[in-house]
PDB file of C-alpha atoms in Angstrom:
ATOM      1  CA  UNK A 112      -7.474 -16.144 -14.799  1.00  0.00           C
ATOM      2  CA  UNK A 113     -10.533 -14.185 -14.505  1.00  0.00           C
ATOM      3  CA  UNK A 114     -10.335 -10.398 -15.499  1.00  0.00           C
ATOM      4  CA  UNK A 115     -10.557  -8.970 -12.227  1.00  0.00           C
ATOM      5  CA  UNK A 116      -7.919 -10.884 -10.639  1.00  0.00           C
ATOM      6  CA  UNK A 117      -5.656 -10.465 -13.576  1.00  0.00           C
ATOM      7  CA  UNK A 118      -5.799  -6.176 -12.847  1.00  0.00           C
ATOM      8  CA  UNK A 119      -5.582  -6.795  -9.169  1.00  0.00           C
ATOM      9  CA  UNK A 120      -2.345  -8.518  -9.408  1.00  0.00           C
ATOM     10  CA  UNK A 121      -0.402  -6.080  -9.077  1.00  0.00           C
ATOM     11  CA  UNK A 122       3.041  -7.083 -10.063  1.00  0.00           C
ATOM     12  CA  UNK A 123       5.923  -5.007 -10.550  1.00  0.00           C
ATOM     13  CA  UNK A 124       7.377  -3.916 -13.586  1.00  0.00           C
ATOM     14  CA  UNK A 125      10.706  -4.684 -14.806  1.00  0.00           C
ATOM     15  CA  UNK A 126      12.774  -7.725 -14.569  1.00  0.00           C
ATOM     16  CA  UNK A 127      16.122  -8.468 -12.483  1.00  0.00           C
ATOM     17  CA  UNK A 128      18.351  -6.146 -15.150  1.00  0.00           C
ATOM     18  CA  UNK A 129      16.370  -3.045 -14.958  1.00  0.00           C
ATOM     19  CA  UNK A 130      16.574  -3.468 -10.519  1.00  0.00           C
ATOM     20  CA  UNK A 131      20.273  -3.949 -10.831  1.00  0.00           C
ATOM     21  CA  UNK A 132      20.820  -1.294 -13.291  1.00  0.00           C
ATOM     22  CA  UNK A 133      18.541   0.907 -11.262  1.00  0.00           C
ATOM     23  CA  UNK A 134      20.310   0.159  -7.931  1.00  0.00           C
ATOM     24  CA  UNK A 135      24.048   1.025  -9.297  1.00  0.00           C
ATOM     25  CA  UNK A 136      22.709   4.310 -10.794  1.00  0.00           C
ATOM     26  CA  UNK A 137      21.417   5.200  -6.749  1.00  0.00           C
ATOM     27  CA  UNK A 138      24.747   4.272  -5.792  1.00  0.00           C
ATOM     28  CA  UNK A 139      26.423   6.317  -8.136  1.00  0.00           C
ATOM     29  CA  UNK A 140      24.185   9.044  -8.644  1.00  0.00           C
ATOM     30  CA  UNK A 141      22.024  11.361  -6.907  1.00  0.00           C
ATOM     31  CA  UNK A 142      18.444  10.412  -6.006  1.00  0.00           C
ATOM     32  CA  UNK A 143      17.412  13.864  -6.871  1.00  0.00           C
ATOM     33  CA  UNK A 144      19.186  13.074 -10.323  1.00  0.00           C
ATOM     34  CA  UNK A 145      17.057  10.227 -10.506  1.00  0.00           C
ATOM     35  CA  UNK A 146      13.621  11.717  -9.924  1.00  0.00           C
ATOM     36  CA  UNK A 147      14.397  14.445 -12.417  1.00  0.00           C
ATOM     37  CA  UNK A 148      15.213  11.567 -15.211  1.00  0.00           C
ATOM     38  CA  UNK A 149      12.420   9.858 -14.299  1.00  0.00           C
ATOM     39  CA  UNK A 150       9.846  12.811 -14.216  1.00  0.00           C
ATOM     40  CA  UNK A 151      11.029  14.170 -17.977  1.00  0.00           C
ATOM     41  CA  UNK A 152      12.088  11.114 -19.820  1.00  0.00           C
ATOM     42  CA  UNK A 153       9.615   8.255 -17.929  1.00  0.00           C
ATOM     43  CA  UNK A 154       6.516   9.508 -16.810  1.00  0.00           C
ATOM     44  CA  UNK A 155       5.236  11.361 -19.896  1.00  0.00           C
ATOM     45  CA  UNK A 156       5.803   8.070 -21.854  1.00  0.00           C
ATOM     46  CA  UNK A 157       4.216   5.958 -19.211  1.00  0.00           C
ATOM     47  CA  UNK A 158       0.773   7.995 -19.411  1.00  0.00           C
ATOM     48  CA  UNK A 159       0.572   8.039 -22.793  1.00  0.00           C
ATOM     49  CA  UNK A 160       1.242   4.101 -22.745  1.00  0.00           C
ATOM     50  CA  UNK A 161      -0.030   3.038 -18.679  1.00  0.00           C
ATOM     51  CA  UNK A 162      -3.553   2.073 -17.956  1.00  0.00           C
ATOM     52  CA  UNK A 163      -3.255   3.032 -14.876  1.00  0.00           C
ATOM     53  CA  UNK A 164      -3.063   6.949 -16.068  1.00  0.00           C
ATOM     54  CA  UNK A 165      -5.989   6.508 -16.963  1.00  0.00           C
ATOM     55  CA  UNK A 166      -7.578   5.254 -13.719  1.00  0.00           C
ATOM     56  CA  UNK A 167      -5.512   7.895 -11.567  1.00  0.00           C
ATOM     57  CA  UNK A 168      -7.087  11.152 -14.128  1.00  0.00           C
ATOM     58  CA  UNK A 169     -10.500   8.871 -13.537  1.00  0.00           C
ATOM     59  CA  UNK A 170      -9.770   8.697  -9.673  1.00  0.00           C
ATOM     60  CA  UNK A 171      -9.129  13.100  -9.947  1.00  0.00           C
ATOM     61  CA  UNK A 172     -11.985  13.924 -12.827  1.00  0.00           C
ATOM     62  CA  UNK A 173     -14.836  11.617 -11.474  1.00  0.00           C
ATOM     63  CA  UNK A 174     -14.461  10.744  -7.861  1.00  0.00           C
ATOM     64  CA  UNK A 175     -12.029  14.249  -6.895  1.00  0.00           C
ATOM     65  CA  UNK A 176     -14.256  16.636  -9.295  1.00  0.00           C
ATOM     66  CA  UNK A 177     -11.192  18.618 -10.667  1.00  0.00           C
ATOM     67  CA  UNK A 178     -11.422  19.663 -14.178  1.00  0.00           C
ATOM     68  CA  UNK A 179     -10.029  17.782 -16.819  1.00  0.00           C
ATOM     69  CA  UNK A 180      -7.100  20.505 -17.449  1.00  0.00           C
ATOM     70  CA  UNK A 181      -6.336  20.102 -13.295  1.00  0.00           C
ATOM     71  CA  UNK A 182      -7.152  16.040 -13.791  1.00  0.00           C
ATOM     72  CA  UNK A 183      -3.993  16.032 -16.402  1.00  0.00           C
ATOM     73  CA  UNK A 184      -1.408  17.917 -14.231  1.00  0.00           C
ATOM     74  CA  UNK A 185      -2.589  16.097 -11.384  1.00  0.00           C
ATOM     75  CA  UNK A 186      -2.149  12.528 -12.693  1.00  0.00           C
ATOM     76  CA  UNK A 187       1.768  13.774 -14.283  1.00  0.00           C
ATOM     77  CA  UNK A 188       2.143  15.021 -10.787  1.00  0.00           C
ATOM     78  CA  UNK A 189       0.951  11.844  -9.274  1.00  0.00           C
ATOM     79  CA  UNK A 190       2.866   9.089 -11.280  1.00  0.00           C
ATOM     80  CA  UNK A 191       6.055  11.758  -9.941  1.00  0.00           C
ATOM     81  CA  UNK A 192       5.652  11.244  -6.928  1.00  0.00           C
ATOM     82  CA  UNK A 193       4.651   7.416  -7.364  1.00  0.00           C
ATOM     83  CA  UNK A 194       7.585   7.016  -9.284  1.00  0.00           C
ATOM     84  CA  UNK A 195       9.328   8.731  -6.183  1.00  0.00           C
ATOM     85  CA  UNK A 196       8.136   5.998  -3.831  1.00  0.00           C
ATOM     86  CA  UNK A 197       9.335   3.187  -5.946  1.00  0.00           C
ATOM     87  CA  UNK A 198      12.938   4.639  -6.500  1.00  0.00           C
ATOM     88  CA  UNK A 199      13.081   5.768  -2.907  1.00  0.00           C
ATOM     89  CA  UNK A 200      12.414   1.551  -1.916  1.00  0.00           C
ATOM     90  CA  UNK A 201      15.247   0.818  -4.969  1.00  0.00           C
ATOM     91  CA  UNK A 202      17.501   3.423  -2.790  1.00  0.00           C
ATOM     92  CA  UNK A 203      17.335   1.293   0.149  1.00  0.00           C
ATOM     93  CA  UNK A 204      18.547  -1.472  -1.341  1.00  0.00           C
ATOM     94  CA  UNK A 205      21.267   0.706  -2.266  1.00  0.00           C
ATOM     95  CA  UNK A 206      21.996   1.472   1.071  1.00  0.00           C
ATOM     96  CA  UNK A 207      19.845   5.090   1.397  1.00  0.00           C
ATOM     97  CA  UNK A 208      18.719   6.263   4.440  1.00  0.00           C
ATOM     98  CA  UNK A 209      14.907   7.644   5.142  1.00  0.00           C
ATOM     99  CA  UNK A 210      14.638   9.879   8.311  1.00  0.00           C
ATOM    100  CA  UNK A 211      10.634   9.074   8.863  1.00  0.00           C
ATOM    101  CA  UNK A 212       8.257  10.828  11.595  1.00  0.00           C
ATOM    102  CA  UNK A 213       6.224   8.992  13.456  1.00  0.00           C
ATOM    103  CA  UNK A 214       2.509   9.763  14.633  1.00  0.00           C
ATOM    104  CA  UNK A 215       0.286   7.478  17.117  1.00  0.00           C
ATOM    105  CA  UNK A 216       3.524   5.230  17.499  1.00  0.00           C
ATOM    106  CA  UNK A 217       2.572   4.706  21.393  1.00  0.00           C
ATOM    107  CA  UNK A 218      -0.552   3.498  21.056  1.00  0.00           C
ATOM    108  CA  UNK A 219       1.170   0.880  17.950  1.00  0.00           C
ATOM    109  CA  UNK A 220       4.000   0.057  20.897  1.00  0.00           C
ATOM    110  CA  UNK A 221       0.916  -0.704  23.190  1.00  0.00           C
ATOM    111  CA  UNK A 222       0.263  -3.237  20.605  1.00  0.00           C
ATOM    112  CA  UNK A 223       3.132  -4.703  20.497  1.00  0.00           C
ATOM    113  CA  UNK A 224       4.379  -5.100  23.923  1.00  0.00           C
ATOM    114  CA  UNK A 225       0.877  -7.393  24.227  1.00  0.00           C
ATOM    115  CA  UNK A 226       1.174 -10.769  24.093  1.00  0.00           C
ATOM    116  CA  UNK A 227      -1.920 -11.096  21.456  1.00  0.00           C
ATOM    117  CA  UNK A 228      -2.155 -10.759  17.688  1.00  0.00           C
ATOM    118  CA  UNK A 229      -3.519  -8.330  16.021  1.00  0.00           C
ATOM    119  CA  UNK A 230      -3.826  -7.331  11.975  1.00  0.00           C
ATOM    120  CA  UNK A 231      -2.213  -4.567  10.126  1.00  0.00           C
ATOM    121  CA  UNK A 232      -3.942  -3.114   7.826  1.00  0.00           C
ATOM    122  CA  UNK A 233      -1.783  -1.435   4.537  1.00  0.00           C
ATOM    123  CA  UNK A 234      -3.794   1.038   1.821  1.00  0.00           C
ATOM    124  CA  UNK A 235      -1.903   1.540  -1.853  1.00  0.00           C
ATOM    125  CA  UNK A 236      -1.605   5.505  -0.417  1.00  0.00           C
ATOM    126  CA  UNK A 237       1.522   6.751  -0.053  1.00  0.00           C
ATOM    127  CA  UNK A 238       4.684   4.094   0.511  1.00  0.00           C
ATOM    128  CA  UNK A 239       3.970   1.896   3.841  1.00  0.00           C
ATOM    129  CA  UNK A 240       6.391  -0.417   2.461  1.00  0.00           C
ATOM    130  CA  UNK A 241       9.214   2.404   3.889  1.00  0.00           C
ATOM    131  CA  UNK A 242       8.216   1.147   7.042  1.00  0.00           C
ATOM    132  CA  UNK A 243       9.943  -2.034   6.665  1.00  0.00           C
ATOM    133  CA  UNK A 244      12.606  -0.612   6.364  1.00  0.00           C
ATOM    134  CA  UNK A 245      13.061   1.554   9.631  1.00  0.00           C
ATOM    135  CA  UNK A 246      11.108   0.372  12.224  1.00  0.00           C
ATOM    136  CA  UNK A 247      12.374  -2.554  13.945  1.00  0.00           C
ATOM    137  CA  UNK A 248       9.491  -4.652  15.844  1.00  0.00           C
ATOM    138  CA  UNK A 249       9.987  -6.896  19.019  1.00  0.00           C
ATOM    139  CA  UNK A 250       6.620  -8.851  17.268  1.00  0.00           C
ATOM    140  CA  UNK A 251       7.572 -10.581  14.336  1.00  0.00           C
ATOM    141  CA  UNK A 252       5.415  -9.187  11.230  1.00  0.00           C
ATOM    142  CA  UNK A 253       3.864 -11.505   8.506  1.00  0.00           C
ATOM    143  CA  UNK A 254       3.690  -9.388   5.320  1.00  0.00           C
ATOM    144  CA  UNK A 255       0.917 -10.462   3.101  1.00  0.00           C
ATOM    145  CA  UNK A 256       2.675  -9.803  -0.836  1.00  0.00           C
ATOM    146  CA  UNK A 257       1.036 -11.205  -4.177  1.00  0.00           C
ATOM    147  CA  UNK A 258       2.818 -14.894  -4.800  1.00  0.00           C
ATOM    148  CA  UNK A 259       3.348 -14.202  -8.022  1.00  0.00           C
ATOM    149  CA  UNK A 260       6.052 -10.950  -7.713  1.00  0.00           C
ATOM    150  CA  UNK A 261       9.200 -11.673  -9.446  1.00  0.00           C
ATOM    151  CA  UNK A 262      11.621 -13.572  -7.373  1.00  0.00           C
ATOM    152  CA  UNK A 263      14.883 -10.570  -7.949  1.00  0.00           C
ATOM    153  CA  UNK A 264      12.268  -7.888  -6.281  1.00  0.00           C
ATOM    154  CA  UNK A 265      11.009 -10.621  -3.454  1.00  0.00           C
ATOM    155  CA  UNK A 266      15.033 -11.462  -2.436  1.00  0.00           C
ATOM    156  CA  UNK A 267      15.423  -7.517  -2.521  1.00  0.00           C
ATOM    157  CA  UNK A 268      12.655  -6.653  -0.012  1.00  0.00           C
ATOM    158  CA  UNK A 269      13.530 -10.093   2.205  1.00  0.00           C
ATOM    159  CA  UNK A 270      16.878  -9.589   2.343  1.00  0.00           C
ATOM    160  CA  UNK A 271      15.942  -6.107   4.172  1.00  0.00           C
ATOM    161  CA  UNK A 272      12.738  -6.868   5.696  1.00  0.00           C
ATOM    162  CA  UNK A 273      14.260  -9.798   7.823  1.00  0.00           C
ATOM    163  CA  UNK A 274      16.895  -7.441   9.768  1.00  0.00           C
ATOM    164  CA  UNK A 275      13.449  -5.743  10.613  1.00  0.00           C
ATOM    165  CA  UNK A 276      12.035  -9.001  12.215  1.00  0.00           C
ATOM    166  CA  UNK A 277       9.166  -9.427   8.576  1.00  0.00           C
ATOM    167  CA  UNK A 278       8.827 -11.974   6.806  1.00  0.00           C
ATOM    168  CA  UNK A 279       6.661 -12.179   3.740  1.00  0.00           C
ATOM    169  CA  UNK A 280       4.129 -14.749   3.238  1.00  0.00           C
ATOM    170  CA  UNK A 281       2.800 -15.306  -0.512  1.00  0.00           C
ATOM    171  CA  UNK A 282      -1.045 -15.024  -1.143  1.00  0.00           C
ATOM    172  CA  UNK A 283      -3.252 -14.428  -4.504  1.00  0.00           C
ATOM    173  CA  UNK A 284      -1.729 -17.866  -5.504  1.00  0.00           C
ATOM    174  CA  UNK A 285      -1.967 -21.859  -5.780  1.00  0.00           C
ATOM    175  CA  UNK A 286       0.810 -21.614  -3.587  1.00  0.00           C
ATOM    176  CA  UNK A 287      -0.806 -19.253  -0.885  1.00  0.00           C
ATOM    177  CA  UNK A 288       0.284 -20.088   3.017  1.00  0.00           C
ATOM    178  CA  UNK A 289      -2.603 -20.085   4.367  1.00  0.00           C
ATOM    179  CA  UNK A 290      -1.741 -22.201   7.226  1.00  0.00           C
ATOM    180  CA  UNK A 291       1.699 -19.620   7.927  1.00  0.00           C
ATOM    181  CA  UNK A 292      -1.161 -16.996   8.622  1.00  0.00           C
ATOM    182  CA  UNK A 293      -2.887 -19.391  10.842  1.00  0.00           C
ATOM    183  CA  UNK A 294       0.052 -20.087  12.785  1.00  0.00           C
ATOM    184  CA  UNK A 295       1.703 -16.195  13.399  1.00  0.00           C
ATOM    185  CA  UNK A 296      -1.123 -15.269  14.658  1.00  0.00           C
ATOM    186  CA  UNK A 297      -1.779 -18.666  17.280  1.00  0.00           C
ATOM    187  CA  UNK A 298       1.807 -17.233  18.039  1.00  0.00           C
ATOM    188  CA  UNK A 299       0.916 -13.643  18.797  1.00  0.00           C
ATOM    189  CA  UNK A 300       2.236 -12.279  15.680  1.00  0.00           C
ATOM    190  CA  UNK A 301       1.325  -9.815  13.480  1.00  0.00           C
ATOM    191  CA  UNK A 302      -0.935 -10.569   9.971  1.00  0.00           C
ATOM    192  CA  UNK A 303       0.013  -7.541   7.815  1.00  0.00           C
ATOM    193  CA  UNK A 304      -2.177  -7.062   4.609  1.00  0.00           C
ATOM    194  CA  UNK A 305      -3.427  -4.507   2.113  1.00  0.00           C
ATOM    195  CA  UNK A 306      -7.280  -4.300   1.946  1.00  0.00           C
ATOM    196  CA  UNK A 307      -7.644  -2.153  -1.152  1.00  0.00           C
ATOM    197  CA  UNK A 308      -6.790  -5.037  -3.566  1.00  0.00           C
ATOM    198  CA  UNK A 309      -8.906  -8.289  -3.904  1.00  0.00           C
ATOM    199  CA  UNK A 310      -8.348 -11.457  -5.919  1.00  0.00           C
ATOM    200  CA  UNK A 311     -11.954 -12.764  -5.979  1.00  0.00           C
ATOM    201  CA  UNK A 312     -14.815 -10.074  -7.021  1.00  0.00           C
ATOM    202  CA  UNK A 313     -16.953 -12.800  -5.099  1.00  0.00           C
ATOM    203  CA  UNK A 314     -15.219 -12.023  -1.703  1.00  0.00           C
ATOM    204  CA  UNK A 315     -15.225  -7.959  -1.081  1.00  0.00           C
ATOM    205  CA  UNK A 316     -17.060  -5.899   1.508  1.00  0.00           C
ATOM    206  CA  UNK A 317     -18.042  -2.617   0.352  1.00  0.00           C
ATOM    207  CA  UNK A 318     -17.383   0.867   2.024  1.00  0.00           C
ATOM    208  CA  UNK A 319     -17.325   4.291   1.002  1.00  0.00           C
ATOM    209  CA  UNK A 320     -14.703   6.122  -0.254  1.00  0.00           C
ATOM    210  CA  UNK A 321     -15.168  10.335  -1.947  1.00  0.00           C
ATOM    211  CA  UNK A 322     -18.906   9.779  -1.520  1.00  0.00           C
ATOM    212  CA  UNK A 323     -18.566   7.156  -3.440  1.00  0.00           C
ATOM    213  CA  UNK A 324     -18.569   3.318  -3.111  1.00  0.00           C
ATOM    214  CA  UNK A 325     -15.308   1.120  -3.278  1.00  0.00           C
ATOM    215  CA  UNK A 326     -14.723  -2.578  -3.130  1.00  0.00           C
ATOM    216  CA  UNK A 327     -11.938  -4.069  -0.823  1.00  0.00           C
ATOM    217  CA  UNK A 328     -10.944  -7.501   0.253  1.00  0.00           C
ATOM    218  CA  UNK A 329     -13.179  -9.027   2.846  1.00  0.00           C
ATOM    219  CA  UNK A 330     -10.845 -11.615   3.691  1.00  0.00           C
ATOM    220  CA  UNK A 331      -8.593  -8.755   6.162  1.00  0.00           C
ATOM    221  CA  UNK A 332     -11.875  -7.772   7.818  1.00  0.00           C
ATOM    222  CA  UNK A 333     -13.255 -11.360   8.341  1.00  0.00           C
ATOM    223  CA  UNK A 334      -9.468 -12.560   9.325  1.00  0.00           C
ATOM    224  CA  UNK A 335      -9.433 -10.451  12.263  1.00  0.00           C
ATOM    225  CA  UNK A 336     -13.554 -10.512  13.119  1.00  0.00           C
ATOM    226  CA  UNK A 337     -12.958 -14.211  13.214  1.00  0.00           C
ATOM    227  CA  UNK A 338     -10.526 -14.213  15.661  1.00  0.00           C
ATOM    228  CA  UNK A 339     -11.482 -10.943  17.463  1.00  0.00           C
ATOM    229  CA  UNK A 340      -7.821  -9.244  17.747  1.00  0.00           C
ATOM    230  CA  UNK A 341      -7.040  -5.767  17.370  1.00  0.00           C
ATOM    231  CA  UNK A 342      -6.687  -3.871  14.046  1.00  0.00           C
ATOM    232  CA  UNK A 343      -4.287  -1.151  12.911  1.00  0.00           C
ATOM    233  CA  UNK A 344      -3.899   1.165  10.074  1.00  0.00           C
ATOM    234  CA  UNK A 345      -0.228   1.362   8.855  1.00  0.00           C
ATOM    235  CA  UNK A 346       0.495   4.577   6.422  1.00  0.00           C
ATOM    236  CA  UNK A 347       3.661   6.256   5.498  1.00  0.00           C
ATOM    237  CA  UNK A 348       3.033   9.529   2.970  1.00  0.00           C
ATOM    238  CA  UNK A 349       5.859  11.206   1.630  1.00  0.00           C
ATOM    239  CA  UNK A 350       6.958  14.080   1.913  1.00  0.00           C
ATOM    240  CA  UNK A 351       7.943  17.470   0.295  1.00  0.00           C
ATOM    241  CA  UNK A 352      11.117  17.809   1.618  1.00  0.00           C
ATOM    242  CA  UNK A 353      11.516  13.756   1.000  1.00  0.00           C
ATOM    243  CA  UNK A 354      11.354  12.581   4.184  1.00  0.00           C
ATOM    244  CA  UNK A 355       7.921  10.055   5.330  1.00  0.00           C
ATOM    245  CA  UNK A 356       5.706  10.368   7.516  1.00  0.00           C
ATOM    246  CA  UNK A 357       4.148   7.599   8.893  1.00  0.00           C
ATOM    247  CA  UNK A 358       0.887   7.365  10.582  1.00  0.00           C
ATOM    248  CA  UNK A 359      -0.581   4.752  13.039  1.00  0.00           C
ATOM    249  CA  UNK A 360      -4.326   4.486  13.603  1.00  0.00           C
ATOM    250  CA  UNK A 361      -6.444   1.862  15.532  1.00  0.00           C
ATOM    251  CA  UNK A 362      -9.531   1.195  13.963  1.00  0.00           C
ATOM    252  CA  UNK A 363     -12.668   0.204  16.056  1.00  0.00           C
ATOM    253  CA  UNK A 364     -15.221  -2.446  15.962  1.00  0.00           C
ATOM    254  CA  UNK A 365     -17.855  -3.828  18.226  1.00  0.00           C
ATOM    255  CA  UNK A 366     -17.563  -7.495  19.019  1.00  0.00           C
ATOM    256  CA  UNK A 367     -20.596  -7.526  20.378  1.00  0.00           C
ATOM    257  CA  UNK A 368     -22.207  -7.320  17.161  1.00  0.00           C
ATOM    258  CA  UNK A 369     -22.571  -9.550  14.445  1.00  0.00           C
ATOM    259  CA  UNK A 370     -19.886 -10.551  12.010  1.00  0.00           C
ATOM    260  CA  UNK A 371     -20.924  -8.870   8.746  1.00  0.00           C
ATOM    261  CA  UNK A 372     -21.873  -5.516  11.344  1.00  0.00           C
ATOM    262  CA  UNK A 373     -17.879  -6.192  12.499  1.00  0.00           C
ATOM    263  CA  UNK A 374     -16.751  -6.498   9.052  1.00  0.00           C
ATOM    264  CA  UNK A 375     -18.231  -3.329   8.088  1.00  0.00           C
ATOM    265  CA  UNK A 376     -17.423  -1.100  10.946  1.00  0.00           C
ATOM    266  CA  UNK A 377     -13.792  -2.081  10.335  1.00  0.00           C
ATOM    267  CA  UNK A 378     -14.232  -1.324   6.571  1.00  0.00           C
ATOM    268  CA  UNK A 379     -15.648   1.739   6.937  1.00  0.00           C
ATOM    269  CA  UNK A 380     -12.960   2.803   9.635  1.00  0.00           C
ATOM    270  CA  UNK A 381     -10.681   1.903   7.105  1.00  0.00           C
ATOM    271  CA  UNK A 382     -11.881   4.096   4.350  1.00  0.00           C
ATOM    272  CA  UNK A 383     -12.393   6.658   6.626  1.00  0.00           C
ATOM    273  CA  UNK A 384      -8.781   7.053   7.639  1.00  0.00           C
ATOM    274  CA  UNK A 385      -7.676   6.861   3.931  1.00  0.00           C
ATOM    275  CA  UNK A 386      -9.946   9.686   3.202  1.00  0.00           C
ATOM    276  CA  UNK A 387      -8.425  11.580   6.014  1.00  0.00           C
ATOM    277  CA  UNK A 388      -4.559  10.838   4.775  1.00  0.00           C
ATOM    278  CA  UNK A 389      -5.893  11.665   1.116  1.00  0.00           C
ATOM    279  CA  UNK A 390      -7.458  14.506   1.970  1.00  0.00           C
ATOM    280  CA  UNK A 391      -3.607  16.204   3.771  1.00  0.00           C
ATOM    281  CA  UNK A 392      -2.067  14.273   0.758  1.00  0.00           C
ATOM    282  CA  UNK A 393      -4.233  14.160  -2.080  1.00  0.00           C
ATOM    283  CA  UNK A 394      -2.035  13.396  -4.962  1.00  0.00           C
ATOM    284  CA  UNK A 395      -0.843   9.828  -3.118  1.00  0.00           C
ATOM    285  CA  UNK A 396      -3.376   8.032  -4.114  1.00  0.00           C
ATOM    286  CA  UNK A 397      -1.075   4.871  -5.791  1.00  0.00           C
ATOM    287  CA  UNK A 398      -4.174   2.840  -6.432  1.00  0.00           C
ATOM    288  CA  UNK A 399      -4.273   1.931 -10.191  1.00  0.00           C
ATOM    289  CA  UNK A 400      -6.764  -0.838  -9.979  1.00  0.00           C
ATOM    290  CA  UNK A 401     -10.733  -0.303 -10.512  1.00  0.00           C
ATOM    291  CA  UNK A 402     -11.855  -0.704  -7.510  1.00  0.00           C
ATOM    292  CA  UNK A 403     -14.933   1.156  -7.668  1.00  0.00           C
ATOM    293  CA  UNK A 404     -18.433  -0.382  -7.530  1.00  0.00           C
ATOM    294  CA  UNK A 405     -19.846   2.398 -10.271  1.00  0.00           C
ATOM    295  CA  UNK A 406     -19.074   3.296 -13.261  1.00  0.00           C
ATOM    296  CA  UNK A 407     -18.866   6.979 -12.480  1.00  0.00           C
TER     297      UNK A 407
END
């Protein structure tokens, strides 16, 4: 596998013992007990030992222009929260509750009372994945995920994405369903996808990002140019008090204009709204792939 889709993988760590040990501790113990575990015994270990410390204090030093004392405290603060996010999804399974607020959710209802398809688009900032878990959709959803995620962690998030009307459709693999997509969206459905992670270095659009360029998956942009359906930004940050809040924003394009010019508007709608989330919730950027086009 080339290098690039080897980092871009993105599979989670662990295997089905650590999940099930994990789980019975969120039944049993606080999640607040949890975080505080995982934020003195975990997270120093895991940026002493975790590439993708060392992208995050990259992503603060170079493209954020804090200092490298501020770059440090940031990233320890950022893998806290990160690790937040993941035991917050692990607390579901468990049976946890999230109360999440909900902003632009008309004009995403609009959507959905439509008869057409449209594409959701899904940025590695704060925990989207949430969202599967509370809002229940009168479309049925088609949930892009990397065919290659362990099989424990794919019957976890099935087993609770289905009473939500999702189902997840494996891509980045031999075994990738392309046809599946094909078909939910000649049946109105929705194509759900995250555009900030790409599989083929030969196949990105680029967009800007901090002033600075980024590469992203073309194959979102050109999935819903080629059909000309709508497209929606899907985020859900958390936080403070640990509750989400999840954010629904229509990006633009003009279908009069050619495919690439589509492509691009989209893109750059796209980065623009993560900026925007990024900039109310800086330290949520979850991203620990190299996605830049420099080498800033």
């Amino acid at each position: 596998m080339p290098r690039e889709s080897r980092q871009q993988t993105g599979v989670t760590y662990g295997n089905a013992g650590l999940y099930t040990a994990l789980i019975w501790l969120l039944r049993h113990f606080s999640i607040r007990s949890v975080y505080t575990f995982m934020s003195v015994c975990v997270i120093p270990v895991a940026m002493l030992v975790s590439p993708g410390a060392r992208i995050a204090y990259r992503y603060f030093h170079k493209r954020r222009g804090l200092g490298w004392w501020k770059s440090v405290k940031a990233t320890y603060k950022n893998h806290c929260l990160f690790g937040q996010t993941v035991i917050d999804k692990f607390a579901v399974y468990a049976g946890h509750t999230f109360k999440v607020s909900y902003h632009g959710l008309e004009a995403y209802q609009s959507m959905l009372e439509r008869p057409e398809a449209f594409v959701q688009l899904n940025a590695h900032i704060g925990c989207s994945e949430m969202l599967g878990y509370s809002l229940h959709l009168e479309k049925r959803c088609n949930v892009l995920v990397y065919g290659g995620e362990k099989q424990s962690l794919m019957g976890y998030r099935q087993a609770s994405f289905g009473q939500m009307n999702m189902r997840m459709v494996p891509v980045g693999t031999a075994n990738a369903q392309s046809e599946a997509i094909a078909n939910a969206l000649d049946r109105g459905e929705i194509v759900s996808a995250f555009a900030d992670r790409y599989f083929n270095s030969n196949k990105v659009v680029q967009s800007k990002l901090h002033d600075f360029t980024i590469n992203l998956a073309r194959g979102p942009f050109s999935l819903a140019v080629t059909r000309g359906i709508d497209v929606v930004m899907v985020s859900a940050m958390k936080e403070p008090d640990g509750t989400y809040s999840a954010y629904f924003t229509p990006l633009s394009y003009d279908r009069s204009q050619p495919k690439s010019t589509q492509r691009q508007q989209l893109a750059d709608a796209y980065t623009a709204e993560m900026e925007r989330l990024l900039g109310r919730y800086p330290l949520q950027w979850f991203n620990y792939f190299n996605l830049w086009a420099d080498k800033a």
